[in-house]
PDB file of C-alpha atoms in Angstrom:
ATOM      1  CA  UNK A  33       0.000   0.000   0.000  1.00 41.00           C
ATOM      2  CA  UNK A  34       2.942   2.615   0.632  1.00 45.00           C
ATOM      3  CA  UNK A  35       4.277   1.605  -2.811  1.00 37.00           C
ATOM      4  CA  UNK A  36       1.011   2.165  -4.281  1.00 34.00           C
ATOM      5  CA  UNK A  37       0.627   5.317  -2.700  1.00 42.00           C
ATOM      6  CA  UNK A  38       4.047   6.553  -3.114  1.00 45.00           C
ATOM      7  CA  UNK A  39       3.447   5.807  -6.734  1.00 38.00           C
ATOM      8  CA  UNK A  40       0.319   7.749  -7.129  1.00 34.00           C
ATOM      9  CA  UNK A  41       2.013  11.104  -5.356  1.00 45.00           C
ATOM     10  CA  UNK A  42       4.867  10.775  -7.518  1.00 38.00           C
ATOM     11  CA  UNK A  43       1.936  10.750 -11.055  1.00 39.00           C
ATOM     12  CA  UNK A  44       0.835  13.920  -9.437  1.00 38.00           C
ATOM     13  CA  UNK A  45       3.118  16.098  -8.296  1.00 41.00           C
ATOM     14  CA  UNK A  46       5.032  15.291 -11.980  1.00 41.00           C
ATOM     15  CA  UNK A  47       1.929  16.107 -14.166  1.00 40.00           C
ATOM     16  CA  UNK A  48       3.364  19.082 -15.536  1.00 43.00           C
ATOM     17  CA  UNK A  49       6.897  17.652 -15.918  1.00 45.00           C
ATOM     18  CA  UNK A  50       8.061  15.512 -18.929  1.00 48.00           C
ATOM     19  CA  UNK A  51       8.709  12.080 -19.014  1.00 57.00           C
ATOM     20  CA  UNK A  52       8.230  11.172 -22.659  1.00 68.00           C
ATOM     21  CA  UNK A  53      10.416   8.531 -25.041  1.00 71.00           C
ATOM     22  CA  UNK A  54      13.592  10.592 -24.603  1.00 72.00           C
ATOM     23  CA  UNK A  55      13.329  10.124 -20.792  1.00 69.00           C
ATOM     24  CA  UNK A  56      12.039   6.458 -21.411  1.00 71.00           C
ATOM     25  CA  UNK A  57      14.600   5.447 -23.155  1.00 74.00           C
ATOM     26  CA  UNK A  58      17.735   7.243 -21.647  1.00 70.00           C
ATOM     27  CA  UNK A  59      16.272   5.381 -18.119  1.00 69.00           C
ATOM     28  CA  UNK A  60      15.699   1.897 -19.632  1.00 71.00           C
ATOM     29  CA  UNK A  61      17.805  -0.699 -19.007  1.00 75.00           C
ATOM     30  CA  UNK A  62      20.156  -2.082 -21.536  1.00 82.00           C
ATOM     31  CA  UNK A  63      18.031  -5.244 -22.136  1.00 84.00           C
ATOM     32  CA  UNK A  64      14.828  -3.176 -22.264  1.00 82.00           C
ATOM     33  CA  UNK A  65      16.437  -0.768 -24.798  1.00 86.00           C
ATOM     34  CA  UNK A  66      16.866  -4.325 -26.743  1.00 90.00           C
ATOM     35  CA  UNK A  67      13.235  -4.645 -26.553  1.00 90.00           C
ATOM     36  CA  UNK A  68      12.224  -1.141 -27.530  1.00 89.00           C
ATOM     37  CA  UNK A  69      14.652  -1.367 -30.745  1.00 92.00           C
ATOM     38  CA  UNK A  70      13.002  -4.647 -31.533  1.00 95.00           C
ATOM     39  CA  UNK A  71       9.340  -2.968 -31.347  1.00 94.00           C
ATOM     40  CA  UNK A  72      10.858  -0.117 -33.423  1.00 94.00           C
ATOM     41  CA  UNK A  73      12.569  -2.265 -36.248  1.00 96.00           C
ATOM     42  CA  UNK A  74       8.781  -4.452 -36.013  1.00 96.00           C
ATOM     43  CA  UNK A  75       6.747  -1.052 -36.375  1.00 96.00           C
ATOM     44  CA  UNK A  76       9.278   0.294 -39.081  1.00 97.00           C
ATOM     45  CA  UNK A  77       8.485  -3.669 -41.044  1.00 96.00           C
ATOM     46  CA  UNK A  78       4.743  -2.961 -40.297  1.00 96.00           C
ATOM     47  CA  UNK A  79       4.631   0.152 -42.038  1.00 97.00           C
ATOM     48  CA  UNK A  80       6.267  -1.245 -45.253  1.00 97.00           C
ATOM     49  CA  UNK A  81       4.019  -4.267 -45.444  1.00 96.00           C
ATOM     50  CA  UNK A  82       0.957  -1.878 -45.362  1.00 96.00           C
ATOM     51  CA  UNK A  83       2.138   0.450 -47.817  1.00 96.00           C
ATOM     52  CA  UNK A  84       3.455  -2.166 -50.281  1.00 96.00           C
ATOM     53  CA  UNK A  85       0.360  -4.067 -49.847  1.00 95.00           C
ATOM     54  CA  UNK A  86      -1.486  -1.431 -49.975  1.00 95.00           C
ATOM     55  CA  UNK A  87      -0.325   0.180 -53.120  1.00 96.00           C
ATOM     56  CA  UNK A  88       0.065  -3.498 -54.846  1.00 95.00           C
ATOM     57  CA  UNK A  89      -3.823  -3.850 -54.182  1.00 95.00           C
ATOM     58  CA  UNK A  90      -4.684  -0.300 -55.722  1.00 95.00           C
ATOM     59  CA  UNK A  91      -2.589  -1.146 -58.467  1.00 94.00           C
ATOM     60  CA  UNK A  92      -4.318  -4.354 -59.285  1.00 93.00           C
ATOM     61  CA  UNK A  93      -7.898  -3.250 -58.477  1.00 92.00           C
ATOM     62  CA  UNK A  94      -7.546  -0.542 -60.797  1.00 92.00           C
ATOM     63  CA  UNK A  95      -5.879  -2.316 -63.917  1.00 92.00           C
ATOM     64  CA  UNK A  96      -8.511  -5.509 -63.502  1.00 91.00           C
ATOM     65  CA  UNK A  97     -11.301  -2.621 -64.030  1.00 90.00           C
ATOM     66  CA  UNK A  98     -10.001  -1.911 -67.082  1.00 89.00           C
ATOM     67  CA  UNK A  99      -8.608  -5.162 -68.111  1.00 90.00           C
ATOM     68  CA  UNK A 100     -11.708  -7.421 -67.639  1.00 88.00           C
ATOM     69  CA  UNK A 101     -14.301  -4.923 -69.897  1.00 85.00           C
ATOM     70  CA  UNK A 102     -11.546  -5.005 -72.911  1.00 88.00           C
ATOM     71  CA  UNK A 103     -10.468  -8.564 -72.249  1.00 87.00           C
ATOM     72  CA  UNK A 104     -14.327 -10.082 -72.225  1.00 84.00           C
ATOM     73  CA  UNK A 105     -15.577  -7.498 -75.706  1.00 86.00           C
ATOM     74  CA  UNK A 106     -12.570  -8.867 -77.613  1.00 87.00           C
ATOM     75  CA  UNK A 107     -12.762 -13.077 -75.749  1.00 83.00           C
ATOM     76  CA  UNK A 108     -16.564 -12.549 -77.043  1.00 82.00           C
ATOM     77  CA  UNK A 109     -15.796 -11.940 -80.658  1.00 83.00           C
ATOM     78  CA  UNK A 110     -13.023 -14.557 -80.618  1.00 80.00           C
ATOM     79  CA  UNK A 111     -10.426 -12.025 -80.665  1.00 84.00           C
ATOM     80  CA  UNK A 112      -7.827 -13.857 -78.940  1.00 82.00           C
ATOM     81  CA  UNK A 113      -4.809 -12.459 -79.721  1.00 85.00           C
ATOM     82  CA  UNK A 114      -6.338  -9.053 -78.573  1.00 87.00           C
ATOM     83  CA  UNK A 115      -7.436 -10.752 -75.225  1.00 86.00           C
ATOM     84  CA  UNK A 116      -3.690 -11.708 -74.626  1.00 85.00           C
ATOM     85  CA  UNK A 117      -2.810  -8.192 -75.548  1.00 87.00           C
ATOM     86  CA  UNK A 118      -5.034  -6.665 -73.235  1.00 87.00           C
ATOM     87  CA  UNK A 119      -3.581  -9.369 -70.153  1.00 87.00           C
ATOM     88  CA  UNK A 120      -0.034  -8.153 -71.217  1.00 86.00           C
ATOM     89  CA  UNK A 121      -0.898  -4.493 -71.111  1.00 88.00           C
ATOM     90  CA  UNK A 122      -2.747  -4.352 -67.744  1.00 90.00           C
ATOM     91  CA  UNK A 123       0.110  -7.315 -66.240  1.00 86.00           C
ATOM     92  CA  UNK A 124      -0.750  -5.375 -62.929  1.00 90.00           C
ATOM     93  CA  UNK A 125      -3.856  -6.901 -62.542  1.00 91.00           C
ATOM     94  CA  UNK A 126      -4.076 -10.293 -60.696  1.00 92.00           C
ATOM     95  CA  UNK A 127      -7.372 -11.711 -62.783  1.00 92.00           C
ATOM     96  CA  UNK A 128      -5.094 -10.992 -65.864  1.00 91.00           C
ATOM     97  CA  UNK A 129      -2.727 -13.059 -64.756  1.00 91.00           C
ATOM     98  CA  UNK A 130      -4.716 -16.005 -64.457  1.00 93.00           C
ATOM     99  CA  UNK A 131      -6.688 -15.587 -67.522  1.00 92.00           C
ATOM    100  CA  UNK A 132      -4.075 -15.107 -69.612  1.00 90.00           C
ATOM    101  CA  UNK A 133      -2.697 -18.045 -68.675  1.00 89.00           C
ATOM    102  CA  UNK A 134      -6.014 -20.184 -69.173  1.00 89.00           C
ATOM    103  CA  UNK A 135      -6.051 -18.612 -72.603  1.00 89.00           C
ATOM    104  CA  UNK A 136      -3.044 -19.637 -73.463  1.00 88.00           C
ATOM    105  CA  UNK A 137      -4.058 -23.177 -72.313  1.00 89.00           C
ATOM    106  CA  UNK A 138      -7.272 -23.153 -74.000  1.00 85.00           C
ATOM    107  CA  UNK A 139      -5.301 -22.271 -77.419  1.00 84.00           C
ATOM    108  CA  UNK A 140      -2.457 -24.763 -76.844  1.00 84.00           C
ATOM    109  CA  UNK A 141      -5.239 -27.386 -75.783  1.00 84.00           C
ATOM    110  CA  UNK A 142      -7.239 -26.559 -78.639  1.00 81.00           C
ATOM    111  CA  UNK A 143      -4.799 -27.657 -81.462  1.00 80.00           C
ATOM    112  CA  UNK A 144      -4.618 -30.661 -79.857  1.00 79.00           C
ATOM    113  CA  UNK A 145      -8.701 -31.361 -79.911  1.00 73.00           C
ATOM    114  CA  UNK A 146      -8.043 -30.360 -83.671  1.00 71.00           C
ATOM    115  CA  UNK A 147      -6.231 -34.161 -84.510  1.00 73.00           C
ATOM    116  CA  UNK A 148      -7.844 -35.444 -81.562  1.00 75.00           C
ATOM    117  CA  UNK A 149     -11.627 -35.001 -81.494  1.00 71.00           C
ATOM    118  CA  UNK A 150     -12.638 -36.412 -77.976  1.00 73.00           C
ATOM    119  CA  UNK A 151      -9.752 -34.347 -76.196  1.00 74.00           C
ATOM    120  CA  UNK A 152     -11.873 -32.555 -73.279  1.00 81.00           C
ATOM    121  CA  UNK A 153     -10.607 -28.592 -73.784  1.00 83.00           C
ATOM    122  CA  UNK A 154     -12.215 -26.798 -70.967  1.00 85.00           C
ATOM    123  CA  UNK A 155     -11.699 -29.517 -68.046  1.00 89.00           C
ATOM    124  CA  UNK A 156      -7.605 -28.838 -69.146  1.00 88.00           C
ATOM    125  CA  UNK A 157      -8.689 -24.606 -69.216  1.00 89.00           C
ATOM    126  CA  UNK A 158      -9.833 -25.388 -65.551  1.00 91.00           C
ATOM    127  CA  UNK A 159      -6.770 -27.117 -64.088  1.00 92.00           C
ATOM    128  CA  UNK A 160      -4.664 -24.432 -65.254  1.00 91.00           C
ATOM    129  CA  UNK A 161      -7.318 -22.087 -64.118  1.00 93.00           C
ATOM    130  CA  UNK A 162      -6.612 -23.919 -60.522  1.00 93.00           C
ATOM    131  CA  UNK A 163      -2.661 -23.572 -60.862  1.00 92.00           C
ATOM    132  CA  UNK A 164      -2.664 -20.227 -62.180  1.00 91.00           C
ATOM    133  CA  UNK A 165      -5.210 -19.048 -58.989  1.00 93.00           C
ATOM    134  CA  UNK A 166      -3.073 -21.021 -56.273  1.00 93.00           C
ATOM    135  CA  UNK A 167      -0.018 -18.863 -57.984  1.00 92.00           C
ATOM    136  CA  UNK A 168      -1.420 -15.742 -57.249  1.00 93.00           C
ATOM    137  CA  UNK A 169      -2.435 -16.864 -53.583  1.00 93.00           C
ATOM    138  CA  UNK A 170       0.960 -16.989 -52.876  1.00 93.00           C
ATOM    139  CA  UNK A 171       1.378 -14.008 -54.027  1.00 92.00           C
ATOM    140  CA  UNK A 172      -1.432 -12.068 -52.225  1.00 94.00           C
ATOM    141  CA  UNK A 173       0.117 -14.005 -49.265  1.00 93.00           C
ATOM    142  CA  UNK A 174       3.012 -12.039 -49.188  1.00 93.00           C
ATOM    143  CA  UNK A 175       4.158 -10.367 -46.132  1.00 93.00           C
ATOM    144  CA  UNK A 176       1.134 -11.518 -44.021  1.00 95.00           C
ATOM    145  CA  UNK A 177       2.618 -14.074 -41.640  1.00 95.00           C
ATOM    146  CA  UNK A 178       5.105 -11.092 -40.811  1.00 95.00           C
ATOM    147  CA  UNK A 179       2.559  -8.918 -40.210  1.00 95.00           C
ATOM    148  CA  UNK A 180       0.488 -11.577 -38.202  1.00 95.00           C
ATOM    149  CA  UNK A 181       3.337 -12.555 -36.362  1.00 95.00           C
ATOM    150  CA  UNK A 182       3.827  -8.793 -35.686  1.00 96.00           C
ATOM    151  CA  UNK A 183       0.308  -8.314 -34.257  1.00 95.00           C
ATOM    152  CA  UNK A 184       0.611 -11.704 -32.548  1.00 95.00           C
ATOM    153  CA  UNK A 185       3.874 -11.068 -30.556  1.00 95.00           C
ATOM    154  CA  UNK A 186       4.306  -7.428 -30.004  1.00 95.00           C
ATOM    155  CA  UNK A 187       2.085  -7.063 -27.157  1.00 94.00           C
ATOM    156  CA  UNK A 188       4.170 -10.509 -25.375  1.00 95.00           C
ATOM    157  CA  UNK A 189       7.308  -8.439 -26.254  1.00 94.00           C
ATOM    158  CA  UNK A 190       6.190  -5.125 -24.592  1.00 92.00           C
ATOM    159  CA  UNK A 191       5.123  -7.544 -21.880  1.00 92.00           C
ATOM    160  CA  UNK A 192       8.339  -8.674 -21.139  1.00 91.00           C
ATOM    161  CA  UNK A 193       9.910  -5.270 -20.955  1.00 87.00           C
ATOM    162  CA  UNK A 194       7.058  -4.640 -18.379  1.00 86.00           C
ATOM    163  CA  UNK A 195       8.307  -7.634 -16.499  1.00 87.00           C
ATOM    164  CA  UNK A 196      11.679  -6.839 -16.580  1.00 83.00           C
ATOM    165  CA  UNK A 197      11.116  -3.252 -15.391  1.00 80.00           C
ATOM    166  CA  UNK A 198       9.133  -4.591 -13.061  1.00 82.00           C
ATOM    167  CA  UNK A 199      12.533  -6.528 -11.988  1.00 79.00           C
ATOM    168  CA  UNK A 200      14.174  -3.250 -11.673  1.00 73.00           C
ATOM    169  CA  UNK A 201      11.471  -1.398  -9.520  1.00 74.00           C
ATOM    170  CA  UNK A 202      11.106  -3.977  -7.057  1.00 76.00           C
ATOM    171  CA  UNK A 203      15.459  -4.037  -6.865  1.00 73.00           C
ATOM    172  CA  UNK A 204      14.864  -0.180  -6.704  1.00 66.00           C
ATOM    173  CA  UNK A 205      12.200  -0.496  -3.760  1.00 71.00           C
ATOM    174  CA  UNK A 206      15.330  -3.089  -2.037  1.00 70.00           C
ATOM    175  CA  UNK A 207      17.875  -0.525  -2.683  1.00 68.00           C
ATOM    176  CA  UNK A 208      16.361   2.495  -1.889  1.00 63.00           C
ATOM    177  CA  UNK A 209      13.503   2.191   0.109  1.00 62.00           C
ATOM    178  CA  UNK A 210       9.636   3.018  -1.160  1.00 58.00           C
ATOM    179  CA  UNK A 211      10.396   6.431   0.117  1.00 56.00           C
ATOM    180  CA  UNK A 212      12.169   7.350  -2.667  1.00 56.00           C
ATOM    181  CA  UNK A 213       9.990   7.557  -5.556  1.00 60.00           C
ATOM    182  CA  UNK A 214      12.782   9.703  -7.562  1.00 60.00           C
ATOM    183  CA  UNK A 215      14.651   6.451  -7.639  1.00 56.00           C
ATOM    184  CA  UNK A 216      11.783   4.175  -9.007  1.00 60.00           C
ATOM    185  CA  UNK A 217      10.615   6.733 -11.443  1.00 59.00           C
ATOM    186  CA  UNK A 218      12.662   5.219 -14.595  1.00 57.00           C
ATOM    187  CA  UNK A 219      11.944   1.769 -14.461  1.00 64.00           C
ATOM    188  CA  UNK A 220       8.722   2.517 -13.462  1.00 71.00           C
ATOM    189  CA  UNK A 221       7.956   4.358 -16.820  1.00 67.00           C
ATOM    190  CA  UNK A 222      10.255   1.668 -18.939  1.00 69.00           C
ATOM    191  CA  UNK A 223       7.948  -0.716 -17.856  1.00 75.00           C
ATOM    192  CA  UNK A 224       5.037   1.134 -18.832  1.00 80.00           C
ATOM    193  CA  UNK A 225       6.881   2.068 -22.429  1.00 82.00           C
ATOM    194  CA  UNK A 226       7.122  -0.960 -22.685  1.00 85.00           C
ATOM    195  CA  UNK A 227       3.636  -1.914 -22.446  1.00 88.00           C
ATOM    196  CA  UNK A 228       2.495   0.919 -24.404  1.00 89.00           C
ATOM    197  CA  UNK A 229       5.007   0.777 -27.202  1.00 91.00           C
ATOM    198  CA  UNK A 230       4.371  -2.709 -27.756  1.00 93.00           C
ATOM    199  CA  UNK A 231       0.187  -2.072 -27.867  1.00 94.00           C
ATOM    200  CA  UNK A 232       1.102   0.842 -30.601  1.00 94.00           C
ATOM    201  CA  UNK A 233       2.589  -2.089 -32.856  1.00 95.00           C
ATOM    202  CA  UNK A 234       0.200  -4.041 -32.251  1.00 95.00           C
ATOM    203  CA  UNK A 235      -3.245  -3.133 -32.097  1.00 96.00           C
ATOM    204  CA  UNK A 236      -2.873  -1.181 -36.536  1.00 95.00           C
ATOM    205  CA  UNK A 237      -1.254  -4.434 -36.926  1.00 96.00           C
ATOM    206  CA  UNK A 238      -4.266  -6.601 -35.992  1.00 96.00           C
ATOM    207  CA  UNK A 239      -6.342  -3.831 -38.083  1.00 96.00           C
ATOM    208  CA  UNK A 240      -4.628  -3.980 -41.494  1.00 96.00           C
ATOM    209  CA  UNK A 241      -3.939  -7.683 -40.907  1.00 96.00           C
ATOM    210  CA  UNK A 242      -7.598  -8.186 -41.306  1.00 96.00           C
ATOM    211  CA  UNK A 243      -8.243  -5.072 -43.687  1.00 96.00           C
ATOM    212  CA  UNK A 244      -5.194  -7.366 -46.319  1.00 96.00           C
ATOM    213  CA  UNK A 245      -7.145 -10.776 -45.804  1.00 95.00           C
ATOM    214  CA  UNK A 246     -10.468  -9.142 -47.087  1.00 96.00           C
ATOM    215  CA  UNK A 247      -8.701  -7.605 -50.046  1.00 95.00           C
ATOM    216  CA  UNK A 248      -6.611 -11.077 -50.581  1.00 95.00           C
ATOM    217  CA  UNK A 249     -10.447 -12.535 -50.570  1.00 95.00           C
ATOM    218  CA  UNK A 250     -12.166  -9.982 -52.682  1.00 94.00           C
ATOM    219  CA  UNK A 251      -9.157 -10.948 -55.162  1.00 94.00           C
ATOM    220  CA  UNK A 252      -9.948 -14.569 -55.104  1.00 94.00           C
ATOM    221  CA  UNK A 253     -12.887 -13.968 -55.984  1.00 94.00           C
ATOM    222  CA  UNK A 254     -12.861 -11.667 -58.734  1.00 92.00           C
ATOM    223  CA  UNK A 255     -10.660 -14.223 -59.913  1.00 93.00           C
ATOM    224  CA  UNK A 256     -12.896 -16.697 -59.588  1.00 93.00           C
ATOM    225  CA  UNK A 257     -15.787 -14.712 -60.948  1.00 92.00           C
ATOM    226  CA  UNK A 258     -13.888 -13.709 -64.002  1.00 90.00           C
ATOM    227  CA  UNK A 259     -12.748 -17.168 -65.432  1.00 91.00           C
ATOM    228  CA  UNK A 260     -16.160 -18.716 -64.724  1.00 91.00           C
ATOM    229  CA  UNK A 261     -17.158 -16.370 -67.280  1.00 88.00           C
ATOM    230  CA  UNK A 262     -13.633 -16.862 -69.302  1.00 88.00           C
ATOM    231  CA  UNK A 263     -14.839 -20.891 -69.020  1.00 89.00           C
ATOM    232  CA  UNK A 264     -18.679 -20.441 -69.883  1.00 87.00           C
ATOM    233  CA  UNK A 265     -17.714 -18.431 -73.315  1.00 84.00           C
ATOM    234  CA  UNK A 266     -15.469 -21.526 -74.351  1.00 84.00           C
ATOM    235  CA  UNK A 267     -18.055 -24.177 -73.695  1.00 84.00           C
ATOM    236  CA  UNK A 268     -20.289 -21.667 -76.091  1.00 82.00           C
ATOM    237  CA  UNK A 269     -17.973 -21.280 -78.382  1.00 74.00           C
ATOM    238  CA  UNK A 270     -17.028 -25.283 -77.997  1.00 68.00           C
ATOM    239  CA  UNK A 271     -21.115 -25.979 -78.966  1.00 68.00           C
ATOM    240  CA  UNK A 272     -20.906 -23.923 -81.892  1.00 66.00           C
ATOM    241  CA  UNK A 273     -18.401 -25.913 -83.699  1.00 60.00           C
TER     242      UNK A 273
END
């Protein structure tokens, strides 16, 4: 109870005193600096994933607008070489990816039902359909263990430079008494830091983690969406002849 209420004093008679990062850090401990660099190097990896992300997503939302209107007019009037055209041109776009290489399967496979009249053309467009969309997965996937492993393991991190400053107040209180709350200040607010450093990595971390996974989803499925159709105008096409 004397701790406690030493502590609370100390909060207010320093309210209008400073005890921000520069006074964190300069009282941490060596092993707790450790900790804060690691939170630091973990926000600074956080921050790139998002923006990279980020901007690859914009960059293939926007092209697969554009690509997918051009690519089905000229697919339609059996333009094919124009189709492949338009994949190359917008090669930003995930769905062109994946179409282009179905089309590219569907011509390959076609030549082939040409000498070979029973040869099953779309069930070979929709395995490579299958490969090509697995591809891009792994693509999408990129960077999101780190940042899941980030948003997982920064607040066990800032934990553990709580506990260790912890450590330090209660050798503090052995040292010096609970009378001297000057003493106990640092490691007092290293602890905290630590806490709240590792909750500001953390908690955007959890955000955008799940903000990337609905965008990695929304992907899949224009994907998905896109080569049905892709799929649907062969099998027309397929009766035709």
């Amino acid at each position: 109870m004397t701790f406690l209420a030493s502590t609370f004093n100390f909060a207010l008679l320093s309210s209008g005193s400073a005890f921000g990062p520069k006074e964190i850090w300069e009282a941490a401990t060596p092993f707790n600096k450790g900790i804060i660099l690691i939170l630091l190097f973990l926000l600074a990896l956080e921050v790139y994933i998002i923006i990279e992300r980020g901007f690859m997503y914009w960059q293939s939302g926007t092209a697969s607008k554009k690509f997918l209107k051009l690519f089905m007019d000229t697919l339609r009037r059996g333009d094919f070489e124009a189709a492949k055209r338009a994949a190359t041109t917008h090669n930003k776009s995930h769905v062109a990816l994946v179409l282009k290489h179905g089309l590219d399967i569907y011509q390959y496979e076609s030549q082939i039902k040409a000498s070979k009249a029973d040869h099953n053309v779309v069930q070979a467009v929709e395995r490579a359909i299958i490969r090509g969309t697995s591809e891009v997965t792994e693509l999408l996937k990129k960077g999101m263990s780190s940042m899941g492993t980030i948003a997982a393991a920064s607040p066990f991190i800032g934990l553990l430079g709580t506990v260790w400053g912890i450590i330090a107040v209660f050798s503090a209180l052995k040292e010096h008494g609970a009378g001297d709350i000057n003493a106990l200040a640092g490691s007092i607010g290293e602890a905290l830091g630590a806490t709240a450093l590792g909750l500001i990595v953390a908690i955007p971390a959890v955000w955008f983690y799940n903000i990337l996974t609905n965008k990695q989803d929304k992907t899949i499925s224009n994907i998905n969406n896109a080569a049905s159709q892709m799929i649907d105008e062969f099998i027309r096409r397929g009766s035709q002849n």
